[in-house]
PDB file of C-alpha atoms in Angstrom:
ATOM      1  CA  UNK Q1431      -5.550  23.308  22.427  1.00  0.00           C
ATOM      2  CA  UNK Q1432      -6.411  19.947  20.900  1.00  0.00           C
ATOM      3  CA  UNK Q1433      -5.164  21.116  17.484  1.00  0.00           C
ATOM      4  CA  UNK Q1434      -1.831  22.157  19.009  1.00  0.00           C
ATOM      5  CA  UNK Q1435      -1.425  18.809  20.781  1.00  0.00           C
ATOM      6  CA  UNK Q1436      -2.377  16.893  17.646  1.00  0.00           C
ATOM      7  CA  UNK Q1437       0.120  18.903  15.594  1.00  0.00           C
ATOM      8  CA  UNK Q1438       2.888  18.255  18.132  1.00  0.00           C
ATOM      9  CA  UNK Q1439       2.125  14.538  18.040  1.00  0.00           C
ATOM     10  CA  UNK Q1440       2.069  14.363  14.244  1.00  0.00           C
ATOM     11  CA  UNK Q1441       5.226  16.470  13.919  1.00  0.00           C
ATOM     12  CA  UNK Q1442       7.306  14.156  16.059  1.00  0.00           C
ATOM     13  CA  UNK Q1443       5.479  11.060  14.761  1.00  0.00           C
ATOM     14  CA  UNK Q1444       6.866  11.794  11.307  1.00  0.00           C
ATOM     15  CA  UNK Q1445      10.457  11.928  12.588  1.00  0.00           C
ATOM     16  CA  UNK Q1446      10.665   8.131  12.850  1.00  0.00           C
ATOM     17  CA  UNK Q1447       7.651   6.970  10.832  1.00  0.00           C
ATOM     18  CA  UNK Q1448       9.462   6.457   7.522  1.00  0.00           C
ATOM     19  CA  UNK Q1449      12.620   4.981   9.064  1.00  0.00           C
ATOM     20  CA  UNK Q1450      11.083   1.518   9.343  1.00  0.00           C
ATOM     21  CA  UNK Q1451      10.688   1.506   5.552  1.00  0.00           C
ATOM     22  CA  UNK Q1452      14.345   2.256   4.800  1.00  0.00           C
ATOM     23  CA  UNK Q1453      15.143  -1.307   3.689  1.00  0.00           C
ATOM     24  CA  UNK Q1454      12.347  -1.231   1.119  1.00  0.00           C
ATOM     25  CA  UNK Q1455      13.309   2.278  -0.017  1.00  0.00           C
ATOM     26  CA  UNK Q1456      16.897   1.097  -0.518  1.00  0.00           C
ATOM     27  CA  UNK Q1457      15.654  -1.782  -2.690  1.00  0.00           C
ATOM     28  CA  UNK Q1458      13.218   0.363  -4.714  1.00  0.00           C
ATOM     29  CA  UNK Q1459      15.762   3.079  -5.492  1.00  0.00           C
ATOM     30  CA  UNK Q1460      18.825   0.807  -5.567  1.00  0.00           C
ATOM     31  CA  UNK Q1461      20.688   2.853  -2.955  1.00  0.00           C
ATOM     32  CA  UNK Q1462      22.788   1.933   0.049  1.00  0.00           C
ATOM     33  CA  UNK Q1463      22.566   2.641   3.753  1.00  0.00           C
ATOM     34  CA  UNK Q1464      24.764   5.752   3.513  1.00  0.00           C
ATOM     35  CA  UNK Q1465      22.277   7.314   1.086  1.00  0.00           C
ATOM     36  CA  UNK Q1466      19.009   6.262   2.753  1.00  0.00           C
ATOM     37  CA  UNK Q1467      20.159   7.542   6.149  1.00  0.00           C
ATOM     38  CA  UNK Q1468      19.951  11.050   4.679  1.00  0.00           C
ATOM     39  CA  UNK Q1469      16.160  10.750   4.903  1.00  0.00           C
ATOM     40  CA  UNK Q1470      16.457  10.757   8.703  1.00  0.00           C
ATOM     41  CA  UNK Q1471      19.439  13.108   8.912  1.00  0.00           C
ATOM     42  CA  UNK Q1472      18.037  15.740   6.547  1.00  0.00           C
ATOM     43  CA  UNK Q1473      14.665  15.613   8.301  1.00  0.00           C
ATOM     44  CA  UNK Q1474      16.169  16.177  11.734  1.00  0.00           C
ATOM     45  CA  UNK Q1475      18.544  18.854  10.442  1.00  0.00           C
ATOM     46  CA  UNK Q1476      15.699  20.660   8.677  1.00  0.00           C
ATOM     47  CA  UNK Q1477      13.566  20.610  11.807  1.00  0.00           C
ATOM     48  CA  UNK Q1478      16.513  21.717  13.942  1.00  0.00           C
ATOM     49  CA  UNK Q1479      17.203  24.681  11.660  1.00  0.00           C
ATOM     50  CA  UNK Q1480      13.554  25.737  11.597  1.00  0.00           C
ATOM     51  CA  UNK Q1481      12.897  25.472  15.347  1.00  0.00           C
ATOM     52  CA  UNK Q1482      14.878  28.577  16.347  1.00  0.00           C
ATOM     53  CA  UNK Q1483      13.305  30.545  13.488  1.00  0.00           C
ATOM     54  CA  UNK Q1484       9.812  29.930  14.893  1.00  0.00           C
ATOM     55  CA  UNK Q1485      10.079  33.032  17.073  1.00  0.00           C
ATOM     56  CA  UNK Q1486      10.688  35.168  14.000  1.00  0.00           C
ATOM     57  CA  UNK Q1487       7.607  33.757  12.253  1.00  0.00           C
ATOM     58  CA  UNK Q1488       5.448  33.952  15.393  1.00  0.00           C
ATOM     59  CA  UNK Q1489       6.230  37.687  15.670  1.00  0.00           C
ATOM     60  CA  UNK Q1490       5.505  38.319  11.978  1.00  0.00           C
ATOM     61  CA  UNK Q1491       2.331  36.264  11.399  1.00  0.00           C
ATOM     62  CA  UNK Q1492      -0.829  35.515  13.314  1.00  0.00           C
ATOM     63  CA  UNK Q1493      -1.311  31.987  14.601  1.00  0.00           C
ATOM     64  CA  UNK Q1494      -3.975  30.779  12.177  1.00  0.00           C
ATOM     65  CA  UNK Q1495      -2.123  31.519   8.898  1.00  0.00           C
ATOM     66  CA  UNK Q1496       1.165  30.337  10.377  1.00  0.00           C
ATOM     67  CA  UNK Q1497      -0.416  27.085  11.557  1.00  0.00           C
ATOM     68  CA  UNK Q1498      -2.045  26.507   8.161  1.00  0.00           C
ATOM     69  CA  UNK Q1499       1.133  27.244   6.228  1.00  0.00           C
ATOM     70  CA  UNK Q1500       3.289  24.988   8.362  1.00  0.00           C
ATOM     71  CA  UNK Q1501       0.826  22.090   8.356  1.00  0.00           C
ATOM     72  CA  UNK Q1502       0.486  22.552   4.600  1.00  0.00           C
ATOM     73  CA  UNK Q1503       4.214  21.855   4.262  1.00  0.00           C
ATOM     74  CA  UNK Q1504       3.471  18.403   5.687  1.00  0.00           C
ATOM     75  CA  UNK Q1505       0.816  17.789   3.050  1.00  0.00           C
ATOM     76  CA  UNK Q1506       2.969  19.065   0.196  1.00  0.00           C
ATOM     77  CA  UNK Q1507       5.977  17.100   1.444  1.00  0.00           C
ATOM     78  CA  UNK Q1508       3.808  14.021   1.981  1.00  0.00           C
ATOM     79  CA  UNK Q1509       2.523  14.078  -1.585  1.00  0.00           C
ATOM     80  CA  UNK Q1510       6.049  14.576  -2.912  1.00  0.00           C
ATOM     81  CA  UNK Q1511       7.412  11.668  -0.851  1.00  0.00           C
ATOM     82  CA  UNK Q1512       4.523   9.347  -1.738  1.00  0.00           C
ATOM     83  CA  UNK Q1513       4.920   9.958  -5.462  1.00  0.00           C
ATOM     84  CA  UNK Q1514       8.707  10.356  -5.605  1.00  0.00           C
ATOM     85  CA  UNK Q1515      10.083   8.884  -8.841  1.00  0.00           C
ATOM     86  CA  UNK Q1516      13.614   8.803  -7.430  1.00  0.00           C
ATOM     87  CA  UNK Q1517      15.545   9.174  -4.207  1.00  0.00           C
ATOM     88  CA  UNK Q1518      16.439  12.857  -4.732  1.00  0.00           C
ATOM     89  CA  UNK Q1519      12.756  13.809  -4.960  1.00  0.00           C
ATOM     90  CA  UNK Q1520      11.977  11.668  -1.899  1.00  0.00           C
ATOM     91  CA  UNK Q1521      14.690  13.514   0.029  1.00  0.00           C
ATOM     92  CA  UNK Q1522      13.318  16.904  -1.054  1.00  0.00           C
ATOM     93  CA  UNK Q1523       9.860  15.871   0.173  1.00  0.00           C
ATOM     94  CA  UNK Q1524      11.288  14.921   3.579  1.00  0.00           C
ATOM     95  CA  UNK Q1525      13.049  18.266   3.890  1.00  0.00           C
ATOM     96  CA  UNK Q1526       9.813  20.095   3.063  1.00  0.00           C
ATOM     97  CA  UNK Q1527       8.052  18.074   5.779  1.00  0.00           C
ATOM     98  CA  UNK Q1528      10.791  18.979   8.260  1.00  0.00           C
ATOM     99  CA  UNK Q1529       9.999  22.674   7.858  1.00  0.00           C
ATOM    100  CA  UNK Q1530       6.529  22.090   9.298  1.00  0.00           C
ATOM    101  CA  UNK Q1531       7.881  19.973  12.130  1.00  0.00           C
ATOM    102  CA  UNK Q1532      10.534  22.495  13.104  1.00  0.00           C
ATOM    103  CA  UNK Q1533       7.993  25.285  13.288  1.00  0.00           C
ATOM    104  CA  UNK Q1534       4.954  23.493  14.697  1.00  0.00           C
ATOM    105  CA  UNK Q1535       6.361  22.263  17.971  1.00  0.00           C
ATOM    106  CA  UNK Q1536       7.269  25.816  19.148  1.00  0.00           C
ATOM    107  CA  UNK Q1537       4.047  27.198  17.656  1.00  0.00           C
ATOM    108  CA  UNK Q1538       2.083  24.570  19.597  1.00  0.00           C
ATOM    109  CA  UNK Q1539       3.840  25.566  22.818  1.00  0.00           C
ATOM    110  CA  UNK Q1540       3.081  29.218  22.100  1.00  0.00           C
ATOM    111  CA  UNK Q1541      -0.596  28.361  21.557  1.00  0.00           C
ATOM    112  CA  UNK Q1542      -0.687  26.585  24.917  1.00  0.00           C
ATOM    113  CA  UNK Q1543       0.997  29.493  26.673  1.00  0.00           C
ATOM    114  CA  UNK Q1544      -1.486  31.889  25.082  1.00  0.00           C
ATOM    115  CA  UNK Q1545      -4.791  30.102  25.615  1.00  0.00           C
ATOM    116  CA  UNK Q1546      -4.311  27.786  28.600  1.00  0.00           C
ATOM    117  CA  UNK Q1547      -5.850  28.984  31.855  1.00  0.00           C
ATOM    118  CA  UNK Q1548      -2.957  29.902  34.165  1.00  0.00           C
ATOM    119  CA  UNK Q1549      -3.977  27.456  36.926  1.00  0.00           C
ATOM    120  CA  UNK Q1550      -3.873  24.594  34.376  1.00  0.00           C
ATOM    121  CA  UNK Q1551      -0.815  25.725  32.427  1.00  0.00           C
ATOM    122  CA  UNK Q1552       1.376  22.955  33.835  1.00  0.00           C
ATOM    123  CA  UNK Q1553      -1.169  20.318  32.848  1.00  0.00           C
ATOM    124  CA  UNK Q1554      -1.372  21.595  29.283  1.00  0.00           C
ATOM    125  CA  UNK Q1555       2.400  21.965  28.949  1.00  0.00           C
ATOM    126  CA  UNK Q1556       2.701  18.382  30.204  1.00  0.00           C
ATOM    127  CA  UNK Q1557       0.193  17.280  27.575  1.00  0.00           C
ATOM    128  CA  UNK Q1558       2.262  18.963  24.872  1.00  0.00           C
ATOM    129  CA  UNK Q1559       5.398  17.280  26.185  1.00  0.00           C
ATOM    130  CA  UNK Q1560       3.656  13.917  26.212  1.00  0.00           C
ATOM    131  CA  UNK Q1561       2.499  14.374  22.625  1.00  0.00           C
ATOM    132  CA  UNK Q1562       6.014  15.180  21.422  1.00  0.00           C
ATOM    133  CA  UNK Q1563       7.445  12.074  23.101  1.00  0.00           C
ATOM    134  CA  UNK Q1564       4.590   9.740  22.175  1.00  0.00           C
ATOM    135  CA  UNK Q1565       4.859  10.588  18.482  1.00  0.00           C
ATOM    136  CA  UNK Q1566       8.137   8.794  17.691  1.00  0.00           C
ATOM    137  CA  UNK Q1567       7.267   5.859  19.927  1.00  0.00           C
ATOM    138  CA  UNK Q1568       3.924   5.151  18.293  1.00  0.00           C
ATOM    139  CA  UNK Q1569       5.299   5.857  14.805  1.00  0.00           C
ATOM    140  CA  UNK Q1570       7.561   2.799  14.872  1.00  0.00           C
ATOM    141  CA  UNK Q1571       4.697   0.480  15.781  1.00  0.00           C
ATOM    142  CA  UNK Q1572       2.277   2.065  13.306  1.00  0.00           C
ATOM    143  CA  UNK Q1573       4.728   2.021  10.422  1.00  0.00           C
ATOM    144  CA  UNK Q1574       5.642  -1.605  11.114  1.00  0.00           C
ATOM    145  CA  UNK Q1575       1.975  -2.561  10.973  1.00  0.00           C
ATOM    146  CA  UNK Q1576       1.433  -0.666   7.707  1.00  0.00           C
ATOM    147  CA  UNK Q1577       4.559  -2.185   6.138  1.00  0.00           C
ATOM    148  CA  UNK Q1578       3.299  -5.631   7.048  1.00  0.00           C
ATOM    149  CA  UNK Q1579       0.530  -5.170   4.477  1.00  0.00           C
ATOM    150  CA  UNK Q1580       1.750  -2.467   2.099  1.00  0.00           C
ATOM    151  CA  UNK Q1581       4.707  -0.574   0.655  1.00  0.00           C
ATOM    152  CA  UNK Q1582       6.768   2.270   2.083  1.00  0.00           C
ATOM    153  CA  UNK Q1583       4.730   4.655  -0.084  1.00  0.00           C
ATOM    154  CA  UNK Q1584       1.694   3.765   2.046  1.00  0.00           C
ATOM    155  CA  UNK Q1585       3.601   5.275   4.982  1.00  0.00           C
ATOM    156  CA  UNK Q1586       3.875   8.557   3.087  1.00  0.00           C
ATOM    157  CA  UNK Q1587       0.176   8.520   2.239  1.00  0.00           C
ATOM    158  CA  UNK Q1588      -0.760   7.636   5.831  1.00  0.00           C
ATOM    159  CA  UNK Q1589       1.227  10.594   7.142  1.00  0.00           C
ATOM    160  CA  UNK Q1590      -0.310  12.885   4.521  1.00  0.00           C
ATOM    161  CA  UNK Q1591      -3.788  11.817   5.641  1.00  0.00           C
ATOM    162  CA  UNK Q1592      -2.837  12.597   9.262  1.00  0.00           C
ATOM    163  CA  UNK Q1593      -1.612  16.021   8.148  1.00  0.00           C
ATOM    164  CA  UNK Q1594      -4.894  16.685   6.334  1.00  0.00           C
ATOM    165  CA  UNK Q1595      -6.802  15.692   9.483  1.00  0.00           C
ATOM    166  CA  UNK Q1596      -4.652  18.108  11.467  1.00  0.00           C
ATOM    167  CA  UNK Q1597      -5.403  20.966   9.051  1.00  0.00           C
ATOM    168  CA  UNK Q1598      -9.082  20.051   8.862  1.00  0.00           C
ATOM    169  CA  UNK Q1599      -9.398  19.889  12.660  1.00  0.00           C
ATOM    170  CA  UNK Q1600      -7.900  23.374  12.887  1.00  0.00           C
ATOM    171  CA  UNK Q1601     -10.856  24.616  10.846  1.00  0.00           C
ATOM    172  CA  UNK Q1602     -13.343  22.961  13.175  1.00  0.00           C
ATOM    173  CA  UNK Q1603     -15.521  25.629  14.803  1.00  0.00           C
ATOM    174  CA  UNK Q1604     -14.557  24.457  18.281  1.00  0.00           C
ATOM    175  CA  UNK Q1605     -10.906  25.442  17.834  1.00  0.00           C
ATOM    176  CA  UNK Q1606     -11.284  28.744  15.991  1.00  0.00           C
ATOM    177  CA  UNK Q1607     -10.043  30.672  19.026  1.00  0.00           C
ATOM    178  CA  UNK Q1608      -6.494  29.435  18.384  1.00  0.00           C
TER     179      UNK Q1608
END
């Protein structure tokens, strides 16, 4: 349950986390606002396209491999964004990350519906809802603090570390029943 809530938080956290660094990204890659906004637009579009496909994947794969594959897209996308030599590669990394986000929120809800005790289902669904709304709110503050002391690439590395923690926590013996 904790792994599902953490994944929901991190998924939505990443939606707005990089946005605070757009000014620095524009300067580093010598691009304008109309180009940099594609980092947010493509991310949201990618997640929106993947969300309705979650049902297909949930029916075809068991939870553990599906969870690991989708969280791995965050790590792969995070490494690509952190090391991007140009804007096109940065954009590709964001789209790869969006795949995990689009799938993990519905997968997290499915995990809650599957393992939550029926009398506490509302509490756990509320927790999942809180995690998905807290993510973007906290992301703005966290990214601002990181940018105060480092570059926009540090944001990408910070997210990648969070994704690794999410994958690692999933392997913790206490959450193997997911």
